[in-house]
């Protein structure tokens, strides 16, 4: 009788172990076949879904949602694409879209390039530049207004008439100056760079073969 009870005990124990192993096996199959999680993720994904793409990324990669038609797919990238900025968190590195008027940005409050029709100023995108600044349509930035700067006048040229420095009493003399800084679009325009005035010399005859020195003067300058 005692041996029969022991035999029944081992039969029941073995049956319970068999039931437990079957339940564990079904649980593993259920987890493996769950429709929301896939095995063997590609492209830097740590976890992924057959429908939604990446759900989390491997270390140091950035998670970003890409729109394909009406749905969004998660992808993992080494750096954020244009129009996004990256932020690192303890549990995930994430790409966030820049503001609507910003083409590229450093963070949510600092734009580095604006979209068409806007001008960049101190990290902001403006439809017009503040007072004291002007829009540069080449760089699409607000820049300081630059006024023209000219050098001091040079010396007057020799008094001349018809290219000669002799054989007359009244002639003209000229002086010039250089532009040191050209103005921007709204800057003050440049002044004249040359001026001429009447001059009087003691009339004398030109020696044979003598010519004016005006050309030589400017060549020397």
PDB file of N, CA and C in Angstrom, residues 40-133:
ATOM      1  N   UNK A  40      15.063  40.025 -34.661  1.00  0.00           N
ATOM      2  CA  UNK A  40      16.098  40.311 -35.644  1.00  0.00           C
ATOM      3  C   UNK A  40      15.912  41.655 -36.336  1.00  0.00           C
ATOM      4  N   UNK A  41      15.771  42.740 -35.548  1.00  0.00           N
ATOM      5  CA  UNK A  41      15.568  44.075 -36.123  1.00  0.00           C
ATOM      6  C   UNK A  41      16.787  44.510 -36.929  1.00  0.00           C
ATOM      7  N   UNK A  42      16.543  45.308 -37.956  1.00  0.00           N
ATOM      8  CA  UNK A  42      17.601  45.795 -38.824  1.00  0.00           C
ATOM      9  C   UNK A  42      17.757  47.316 -38.673  1.00  0.00           C
ATOM     10  N   UNK A  43      18.854  47.851 -39.227  1.00  0.00           N
ATOM     11  CA  UNK A  43      19.032  49.299 -39.317  1.00  0.00           C
ATOM     12  C   UNK A  43      19.236  50.019 -38.013  1.00  0.00           C
ATOM     13  N   UNK A  44      19.847  49.382 -37.028  1.00  0.00           N
ATOM     14  CA  UNK A  44      20.147  50.059 -35.767  1.00  0.00           C
ATOM     15  C   UNK A  44      19.041  50.005 -34.740  1.00  0.00           C
ATOM     16  N   UNK A  45      17.928  49.341 -35.039  1.00  0.00           N
ATOM     17  CA  UNK A  45      16.821  49.229 -34.081  1.00  0.00           C
ATOM     18  C   UNK A  45      17.202  48.277 -32.946  1.00  0.00           C
ATOM     19  N   UNK A  46      16.842  48.657 -31.722  1.00  0.00           N
ATOM     20  CA  UNK A  46      16.969  47.743 -30.595  1.00  0.00           C
ATOM     21  C   UNK A  46      15.717  46.882 -30.494  1.00  0.00           C
ATOM     22  N   UNK A  47      14.561  47.511 -30.621  1.00  0.00           N
ATOM     23  CA  UNK A  47      13.284  46.804 -30.730  1.00  0.00           C
ATOM     24  C   UNK A  47      12.518  47.395 -31.894  1.00  0.00           C
ATOM     25  N   UNK A  48      11.648  46.589 -32.506  1.00  0.00           N
ATOM     26  CA  UNK A  48      10.960  47.074 -33.693  1.00  0.00           C
ATOM     27  C   UNK A  48       9.618  46.386 -33.856  1.00  0.00           C
ATOM     28  N   UNK A  49       8.814  46.940 -34.735  1.00  0.00           N
ATOM     29  CA  UNK A  49       7.498  46.430 -35.045  1.00  0.00           C
ATOM     30  C   UNK A  49       7.385  46.234 -36.547  1.00  0.00           C
ATOM     31  N   UNK A  50       6.675  45.163 -36.953  1.00  0.00           N
ATOM     32  CA  UNK A  50       6.476  44.936 -38.384  1.00  0.00           C
ATOM     33  C   UNK A  50       5.711  46.087 -39.033  1.00  0.00           C
ATOM     34  N   UNK A  51       4.876  46.770 -38.271  1.00  0.00           N
ATOM     35  CA  UNK A  51       4.029  47.829 -38.826  1.00  0.00           C
ATOM     36  C   UNK A  51       4.631  49.222 -38.601  1.00  0.00           C
ATOM     37  N   UNK A  52       5.225  49.454 -37.431  1.00  0.00           N
ATOM     38  CA  UNK A  52       5.686  50.800 -37.065  1.00  0.00           C
ATOM     39  C   UNK A  52       7.196  50.994 -37.176  1.00  0.00           C
ATOM     40  N   UNK A  53       7.951  49.993 -37.643  1.00  0.00           N
ATOM     41  CA  UNK A  53       9.395  50.142 -37.760  1.00  0.00           C
ATOM     42  C   UNK A  53      10.070  50.088 -36.405  1.00  0.00           C
ATOM     43  N   UNK A  54      11.123  50.904 -36.230  1.00  0.00           N
ATOM     44  CA  UNK A  54      11.876  50.914 -34.972  1.00  0.00           C
ATOM     45  C   UNK A  54      11.013  51.450 -33.830  1.00  0.00           C
ATOM     46  N   UNK A  55      11.101  50.784 -32.691  1.00  0.00           N
ATOM     47  CA  UNK A  55      10.455  51.261 -31.468  1.00  0.00           C
ATOM     48  C   UNK A  55      11.468  51.850 -30.508  1.00  0.00           C
ATOM     49  N   UNK A  56      12.708  51.390 -30.568  1.00  0.00           N
ATOM     50  CA  UNK A  56      13.819  51.934 -29.792  1.00  0.00           C
ATOM     51  C   UNK A  56      15.105  51.667 -30.563  1.00  0.00           C
ATOM     52  N   UNK A  57      16.157  52.399 -30.207  1.00  0.00           N
ATOM     53  CA  UNK A  57      17.412  52.339 -30.969  1.00  0.00           C
ATOM     54  C   UNK A  57      18.551  51.775 -30.135  1.00  0.00           C
ATOM     55  N   UNK A  58      19.568  51.314 -30.837  1.00  0.00           N
ATOM     56  CA  UNK A  58      20.799  50.900 -30.183  1.00  0.00           C
ATOM     57  C   UNK A  58      21.517  52.126 -29.618  1.00  0.00           C
ATOM     58  N   UNK A  59      22.444  51.939 -28.678  1.00  0.00           N
ATOM     59  CA  UNK A  59      23.114  53.081 -28.038  1.00  0.00           C
ATOM     60  C   UNK A  59      23.734  54.052 -29.046  1.00  0.00           C
ATOM     61  N   UNK A  60      23.596  55.366 -28.744  1.00  0.00           N
ATOM     62  CA  UNK A  60      24.188  56.494 -29.470  1.00  0.00           C
ATOM     63  C   UNK A  60      23.443  56.824 -30.766  1.00  0.00           C
ATOM     64  N   UNK A  61      22.490  56.031 -31.170  1.00  0.00           N
ATOM     65  CA  UNK A  61      21.712  56.347 -32.363  1.00  0.00           C
ATOM     66  C   UNK A  61      20.494  57.185 -31.984  1.00  0.00           C
ATOM     67  N   UNK A  62      20.015  57.984 -32.947  1.00  0.00           N
ATOM     68  CA  UNK A  62      18.874  58.866 -32.719  1.00  0.00           C
ATOM     69  C   UNK A  62      17.608  58.254 -33.305  1.00  0.00           C
ATOM     70  N   UNK A  63      16.535  58.332 -32.543  1.00  0.00           N
ATOM     71  CA  UNK A  63      15.231  57.844 -32.994  1.00  0.00           C
ATOM     72  C   UNK A  63      14.461  58.990 -33.643  1.00  0.00           C
ATOM     73  N   UNK A  64      13.911  58.741 -34.828  1.00  0.00           N
ATOM     74  CA  UNK A  64      13.127  59.768 -35.524  1.00  0.00           C
ATOM     75  C   UNK A  64      11.978  59.089 -36.250  1.00  0.00           C
ATOM     76  N   UNK A  65      10.843  59.784 -36.320  1.00  0.00           N
ATOM     77  CA  UNK A  65       9.674  59.287 -37.038  1.00  0.00           C
ATOM     78  C   UNK A  65       9.663  59.860 -38.450  1.00  0.00           C
ATOM     79  N   UNK A  66       9.612  59.009 -39.433  1.00  0.00           N
ATOM     80  CA  UNK A  66       9.516  59.437 -40.833  1.00  0.00           C
ATOM     81  C   UNK A  66       8.110  59.131 -41.348  1.00  0.00           C
ATOM     82  N   UNK A  67       7.508  60.129 -41.981  1.00  0.00           N
ATOM     83  CA  UNK A  67       6.154  59.946 -42.493  1.00  0.00           C
ATOM     84  C   UNK A  67       6.206  59.310 -43.880  1.00  0.00           C
ATOM     85  N   UNK A  68       5.478  58.224 -44.028  1.00  0.00           N
ATOM     86  CA  UNK A  68       5.331  57.545 -45.310  1.00  0.00           C
ATOM     87  C   UNK A  68       3.837  57.430 -45.582  1.00  0.00           C
ATOM     88  N   UNK A  69       3.339  58.269 -46.456  1.00  0.00           N
ATOM     89  CA  UNK A  69       1.912  58.295 -46.720  1.00  0.00           C
ATOM     90  C   UNK A  69       1.157  58.794 -45.507  1.00  0.00           C
ATOM     91  N   UNK A  70       0.237  57.989 -45.015  1.00  0.00           N
ATOM     92  CA  UNK A  70      -0.587  58.376 -43.870  1.00  0.00           C
ATOM     93  C   UNK A  70      -0.040  57.865 -42.542  1.00  0.00           C
ATOM     94  N   UNK A  71       1.030  57.083 -42.556  1.00  0.00           N
ATOM     95  CA  UNK A  71       1.552  56.552 -41.303  1.00  0.00           C
ATOM     96  C   UNK A  71       2.998  56.984 -41.090  1.00  0.00           C
ATOM     97  N   UNK A  72       3.457  56.865 -39.850  1.00  0.00           N
ATOM     98  CA  UNK A  72       4.819  57.219 -39.485  1.00  0.00           C
ATOM     99  C   UNK A  72       5.597  55.962 -39.133  1.00  0.00           C
ATOM    100  N   UNK A  73       6.833  55.912 -39.598  1.00  0.00           N
ATOM    101  CA  UNK A  73       7.714  54.774 -39.364  1.00  0.00           C
ATOM    102  C   UNK A  73       8.904  55.234 -38.536  1.00  0.00           C
ATOM    103  N   UNK A  74       9.225  54.500 -37.498  1.00  0.00           N
ATOM    104  CA  UNK A  74      10.386  54.823 -36.680  1.00  0.00           C
ATOM    105  C   UNK A  74      11.670  54.317 -37.318  1.00  0.00           C
ATOM    106  N   UNK A  75      12.706  55.177 -37.349  1.00  0.00           N
ATOM    107  CA  UNK A  75      14.014  54.783 -37.866  1.00  0.00           C
ATOM    108  C   UNK A  75      15.091  55.229 -36.878  1.00  0.00           C
ATOM    109  N   UNK A  76      16.254  54.601 -36.943  1.00  0.00           N
ATOM    110  CA  UNK A  76      17.384  54.935 -36.075  1.00  0.00           C
ATOM    111  C   UNK A  76      18.543  55.410 -36.937  1.00  0.00           C
ATOM    112  N   UNK A  77      19.058  56.630 -36.641  1.00  0.00           N
ATOM    113  CA  UNK A  77      20.085  57.259 -37.457  1.00  0.00           C
ATOM    114  C   UNK A  77      21.266  57.692 -36.595  1.00  0.00           C
ATOM    115  N   UNK A  78      22.443  57.794 -37.216  1.00  0.00           N
ATOM    116  CA  UNK A  78      23.632  58.246 -36.488  1.00  0.00           C
ATOM    117  C   UNK A  78      23.593  59.748 -36.230  1.00  0.00           C
ATOM    118  N   UNK A  79      22.855  60.502 -37.043  1.00  0.00           N
ATOM    119  CA  UNK A  79      22.665  61.936 -36.833  1.00  0.00           C
ATOM    120  C   UNK A  79      21.293  62.323 -37.362  1.00  0.00           C
ATOM    121  N   UNK A  80      20.774  63.411 -36.856  1.00  0.00           N
ATOM    122  CA  UNK A  80      19.422  63.829 -37.243  1.00  0.00           C
ATOM    123  C   UNK A  80      19.419  64.426 -38.641  1.00  0.00           C
ATOM    124  N   UNK A  81      18.367  64.208 -39.413  1.00  0.00           N
ATOM    125  CA  UNK A  81      18.283  64.766 -40.771  1.00  0.00           C
ATOM    126  C   UNK A  81      18.053  66.273 -40.746  1.00  0.00           C
ATOM    127  N   UNK A  82      18.191  66.900 -41.910  1.00  0.00           N
ATOM    128  CA  UNK A  82      17.960  68.338 -42.026  1.00  0.00           C
ATOM    129  C   UNK A  82      16.536  68.662 -41.614  1.00  0.00           C
ATOM    130  N   UNK A  83      16.394  69.737 -40.838  1.00  0.00           N
ATOM    131  CA  UNK A  83      15.082  70.115 -40.340  1.00  0.00           C
ATOM    132  C   UNK A  83      14.777  69.562 -38.963  1.00  0.00           C
ATOM    133  N   UNK A  84      15.735  68.821 -38.380  1.00  0.00           N
ATOM    134  CA  UNK A  84      15.574  68.246 -37.041  1.00  0.00           C
ATOM    135  C   UNK A  84      16.798  68.598 -36.195  1.00  0.00           C
ATOM    136  N   UNK A  85      16.626  68.557 -34.894  1.00  0.00           N
ATOM    137  CA  UNK A  85      17.761  68.685 -33.971  1.00  0.00           C
ATOM    138  C   UNK A  85      17.729  67.500 -33.005  1.00  0.00           C
ATOM    139  N   UNK A  86      18.909  67.087 -32.553  1.00  0.00           N
ATOM    140  CA  UNK A  86      19.013  65.911 -31.702  1.00  0.00           C
ATOM    141  C   UNK A  86      19.134  66.266 -30.233  1.00  0.00           C
ATOM    142  N   UNK A  87      18.502  65.488 -29.392  1.00  0.00           N
ATOM    143  CA  UNK A  87      18.592  65.634 -27.939  1.00  0.00           C
ATOM    144  C   UNK A  87      18.857  64.259 -27.346  1.00  0.00           C
ATOM    145  N   UNK A  88      19.831  64.197 -26.448  1.00  0.00           N
ATOM    146  CA  UNK A  88      20.177  62.929 -25.805  1.00  0.00           C
ATOM    147  C   UNK A  88      19.534  62.863 -24.418  1.00  0.00           C
ATOM    148  N   UNK A  89      18.808  61.792 -24.175  1.00  0.00           N
ATOM    149  CA  UNK A  89      18.192  61.527 -22.887  1.00  0.00           C
ATOM    150  C   UNK A  89      18.779  60.233 -22.324  1.00  0.00           C
ATOM    151  N   UNK A  90      18.618  59.994 -21.013  1.00  0.00           N
ATOM    152  CA  UNK A  90      19.157  58.740 -20.436  1.00  0.00           C
ATOM    153  C   UNK A  90      18.578  57.493 -21.084  1.00  0.00           C
ATOM    154  N   UNK A  91      17.283  57.525 -21.476  1.00  0.00           N
ATOM    155  CA  UNK A  91      16.651  56.320 -21.997  1.00  0.00           C
ATOM    156  C   UNK A  91      16.558  56.291 -23.521  1.00  0.00           C
ATOM    157  N   UNK A  92      16.673  57.455 -24.187  1.00  0.00           N
ATOM    158  CA  UNK A  92      16.547  57.487 -25.645  1.00  0.00           C
ATOM    159  C   UNK A  92      17.171  58.760 -26.199  1.00  0.00           C
ATOM    160  N   UNK A  93      17.780  58.654 -27.373  1.00  0.00           N
ATOM    161  CA  UNK A  93      18.263  59.825 -28.120  1.00  0.00           C
ATOM    162  C   UNK A  93      17.233  60.127 -29.199  1.00  0.00           C
ATOM    163  N   UNK A  94      16.766  61.353 -29.244  1.00  0.00           N
ATOM    164  CA  UNK A  94      15.581  61.659 -30.036  1.00  0.00           C
ATOM    165  C   UNK A  94      15.836  62.819 -30.991  1.00  0.00           C
ATOM    166  N   UNK A  95      15.293  62.728 -32.205  1.00  0.00           N
ATOM    167  CA  UNK A  95      15.304  63.828 -33.171  1.00  0.00           C
ATOM    168  C   UNK A  95      13.960  64.543 -33.116  1.00  0.00           C
ATOM    169  N   UNK A  96      14.009  65.878 -32.972  1.00  0.00           N
ATOM    170  CA  UNK A  96      12.793  66.689 -32.901  1.00  0.00           C
ATOM    171  C   UNK A  96      12.792  67.685 -34.048  1.00  0.00           C
ATOM    172  N   UNK A  97      11.666  67.896 -34.651  1.00  0.00           N
ATOM    173  CA  UNK A  97      11.544  68.770 -35.817  1.00  0.00           C
ATOM    174  C   UNK A  97      11.733  70.228 -35.414  1.00  0.00           C
ATOM    175  N   UNK A  98      12.445  70.998 -36.286  1.00  0.00           N
ATOM    176  CA  UNK A  98      12.625  72.429 -36.052  1.00  0.00           C
ATOM    177  C   UNK A  98      11.290  73.157 -36.201  1.00  0.00           C
ATOM    178  N   UNK A  99      11.276  74.433 -35.813  1.00  0.00           N
ATOM    179  CA  UNK A  99      10.069  75.241 -35.968  1.00  0.00           C
ATOM    180  C   UNK A  99       9.698  75.373 -37.444  1.00  0.00           C
ATOM    181  N   UNK A 100       8.448  75.739 -37.690  1.00  0.00           N
ATOM    182  CA  UNK A 100       7.910  75.730 -39.055  1.00  0.00           C
ATOM    183  C   UNK A 100       8.663  76.664 -39.992  1.00  0.00           C
ATOM    184  N   UNK A 101       9.171  77.801 -39.504  1.00  0.00           N
ATOM    185  CA  UNK A 101       9.866  78.759 -40.367  1.00  0.00           C
ATOM    186  C   UNK A 101      11.368  78.510 -40.436  1.00  0.00           C
ATOM    187  N   UNK A 102      11.830  77.463 -39.781  1.00  0.00           N
ATOM    188  CA  UNK A 102      13.266  77.176 -39.658  1.00  0.00           C
ATOM    189  C   UNK A 102      13.635  75.968 -40.517  1.00  0.00           C
ATOM    190  N   UNK A 103      14.673  76.104 -41.342  1.00  0.00           N
ATOM    191  CA  UNK A 103      15.112  75.026 -42.223  1.00  0.00           C
ATOM    192  C   UNK A 103      16.073  74.074 -41.501  1.00  0.00           C
ATOM    193  N   UNK A 104      17.044  74.633 -40.767  1.00  0.00           N
ATOM    194  CA  UNK A 104      17.934  73.845 -39.919  1.00  0.00           C
ATOM    195  C   UNK A 104      18.077  74.569 -38.584  1.00  0.00           C
ATOM    196  N   UNK A 105      18.294  73.800 -37.508  1.00  0.00           N
ATOM    197  CA  UNK A 105      18.354  74.437 -36.188  1.00  0.00           C
ATOM    198  C   UNK A 105      19.316  73.692 -35.282  1.00  0.00           C
ATOM    199  N   UNK A 106      19.783  74.418 -34.244  1.00  0.00           N
ATOM    200  CA  UNK A 106      20.663  73.848 -33.230  1.00  0.00           C
ATOM    201  C   UNK A 106      19.833  73.235 -32.104  1.00  0.00           C
ATOM    202  N   UNK A 107      18.773  73.923 -31.725  1.00  0.00           N
ATOM    203  CA  UNK A 107      17.785  73.404 -30.784  1.00  0.00           C
ATOM    204  C   UNK A 107      16.460  74.089 -31.067  1.00  0.00           C
ATOM    205  N   UNK A 108      15.470  73.876 -30.218  1.00  0.00           N
ATOM    206  CA  UNK A 108      14.131  74.406 -30.510  1.00  0.00           C
ATOM    207  C   UNK A 108      14.083  75.933 -30.481  1.00  0.00           C
ATOM    208  N   UNK A 109      15.058  76.583 -29.849  1.00  0.00           N
ATOM    209  CA  UNK A 109      15.048  78.037 -29.725  1.00  0.00           C
ATOM    210  C   UNK A 109      16.094  78.729 -30.577  1.00  0.00           C
ATOM    211  N   UNK A 110      16.896  77.976 -31.346  1.00  0.00           N
ATOM    212  CA  UNK A 110      17.976  78.613 -32.108  1.00  0.00           C
ATOM    213  C   UNK A 110      18.043  78.019 -33.511  1.00  0.00           C
ATOM    214  N   UNK A 111      17.621  78.824 -34.483  1.00  0.00           N
ATOM    215  CA  UNK A 111      17.643  78.406 -35.884  1.00  0.00           C
ATOM    216  C   UNK A 111      18.988  78.791 -36.513  1.00  0.00           C
ATOM    217  N   UNK A 112      19.498  77.957 -37.401  1.00  0.00           N
ATOM    218  CA  UNK A 112      20.757  78.253 -38.100  1.00  0.00           C
ATOM    219  C   UNK A 112      20.539  78.582 -39.581  1.00  0.00           C
ATOM    220  N   UNK A 113      19.364  78.254 -40.114  1.00  0.00           N
ATOM    221  CA  UNK A 113      19.019  78.610 -41.493  1.00  0.00           C
ATOM    222  C   UNK A 113      17.498  78.655 -41.607  1.00  0.00           C
ATOM    223  N   UNK A 114      17.004  79.728 -42.240  1.00  0.00           N
ATOM    224  CA  UNK A 114      15.557  79.915 -42.333  1.00  0.00           C
ATOM    225  C   UNK A 114      15.028  79.409 -43.672  1.00  0.00           C
ATOM    226  N   UNK A 115      13.740  79.139 -43.682  1.00  0.00           N
ATOM    227  CA  UNK A 115      13.082  78.759 -44.917  1.00  0.00           C
ATOM    228  C   UNK A 115      12.883  79.984 -45.807  1.00  0.00           C
ATOM    229  N   UNK A 116      12.567  79.748 -47.066  1.00  0.00           N
ATOM    230  CA  UNK A 116      12.433  80.823 -48.044  1.00  0.00           C
ATOM    231  C   UNK A 116      11.421  81.863 -47.568  1.00  0.00           C
ATOM    232  N   UNK A 117      11.812  83.145 -47.720  1.00  0.00           N
ATOM    233  CA  UNK A 117      10.936  84.234 -47.326  1.00  0.00           C
ATOM    234  C   UNK A 117      11.214  84.783 -45.944  1.00  0.00           C
ATOM    235  N   UNK A 118      12.128  84.131 -45.189  1.00  0.00           N
ATOM    236  CA  UNK A 118      12.463  84.587 -43.844  1.00  0.00           C
ATOM    237  C   UNK A 118      13.959  84.908 -43.768  1.00  0.00           C
ATOM    238  N   UNK A 119      14.284  85.836 -42.849  1.00  0.00           N
ATOM    239  CA  UNK A 119      15.671  86.271 -42.673  1.00  0.00           C
ATOM    240  C   UNK A 119      16.144  85.889 -41.273  1.00  0.00           C
ATOM    241  N   UNK A 120      17.365  85.355 -41.205  1.00  0.00           N
ATOM    242  CA  UNK A 120      17.927  84.880 -39.935  1.00  0.00           C
ATOM    243  C   UNK A 120      18.530  86.039 -39.155  1.00  0.00           C
ATOM    244  N   UNK A 121      18.187  86.126 -37.870  1.00  0.00           N
ATOM    245  CA  UNK A 121      18.762  87.145 -36.987  1.00  0.00           C
ATOM    246  C   UNK A 121      18.783  86.603 -35.561  1.00  0.00           C
ATOM    247  N   UNK A 122      20.007  86.399 -35.037  1.00  0.00           N
ATOM    248  CA  UNK A 122      20.207  85.922 -33.663  1.00  0.00           C
ATOM    249  C   UNK A 122      19.412  84.638 -33.384  1.00  0.00           C
ATOM    250  N   UNK A 123      19.444  83.723 -34.352  1.00  0.00           N
ATOM    251  CA  UNK A 123      18.796  82.437 -34.151  1.00  0.00           C
ATOM    252  C   UNK A 123      17.301  82.440 -34.397  1.00  0.00           C
ATOM    253  N   UNK A 124      16.735  83.583 -34.783  1.00  0.00           N
ATOM    254  CA  UNK A 124      15.307  83.685 -35.066  1.00  0.00           C
ATOM    255  C   UNK A 124      15.083  83.906 -36.557  1.00  0.00           C
ATOM    256  N   UNK A 125      13.923  83.483 -37.049  1.00  0.00           N
ATOM    257  CA  UNK A 125      13.545  83.687 -38.446  1.00  0.00           C
ATOM    258  C   UNK A 125      12.490  84.789 -38.513  1.00  0.00           C
ATOM    259  N   UNK A 126      12.817  85.878 -39.222  1.00  0.00           N
ATOM    260  CA  UNK A 126      11.952  87.051 -39.277  1.00  0.00           C
ATOM    261  C   UNK A 126      11.531  87.320 -40.712  1.00  0.00           C
ATOM    262  N   UNK A 127      10.299  87.842 -40.863  1.00  0.00           N
ATOM    263  CA  UNK A 127       9.858  88.193 -42.220  1.00  0.00           C
ATOM    264  C   UNK A 127      10.389  89.549 -42.657  1.00  0.00           C
ATOM    265  N   UNK A 128      10.904  90.362 -41.712  1.00  0.00           N
ATOM    266  CA  UNK A 128      11.570  91.626 -42.026  1.00  0.00           C
ATOM    267  C   UNK A 128      12.601  91.905 -40.949  1.00  0.00           C
ATOM    268  N   UNK A 129      13.650  92.624 -41.301  1.00  0.00           N
ATOM    269  CA  UNK A 129      14.756  92.861 -40.370  1.00  0.00           C
ATOM    270  C   UNK A 129      14.458  94.030 -39.430  1.00  0.00           C
ATOM    271  N   UNK A 130      14.998  93.996 -38.204  1.00  0.00           N
ATOM    272  CA  UNK A 130      14.783  95.083 -37.252  1.00  0.00           C
ATOM    273  C   UNK A 130      15.397  96.397 -37.744  1.00  0.00           C
ATOM    274  N   UNK A 131      14.989  97.488 -37.122  1.00  0.00           N
ATOM    275  CA  UNK A 131      15.520  98.806 -37.477  1.00  0.00           C
ATOM    276  C   UNK A 131      17.029  98.850 -37.247  1.00  0.00           C
ATOM    277  N   UNK A 132      17.748  99.450 -38.176  1.00  0.00           N
ATOM    278  CA  UNK A 132      19.198  99.511 -38.087  1.00  0.00           C
ATOM    279  C   UNK A 132      19.902  98.379 -38.803  1.00  0.00           C
ATOM    280  N   UNK A 133      19.130  97.409 -39.292  1.00  0.00           N
ATOM    281  CA  UNK A 133      19.677  96.289 -40.051  1.00  0.00           C
ATOM    282  C   UNK A 133      19.001  96.229 -41.410  1.00  0.00           C
TER     283      UNK A 133
END
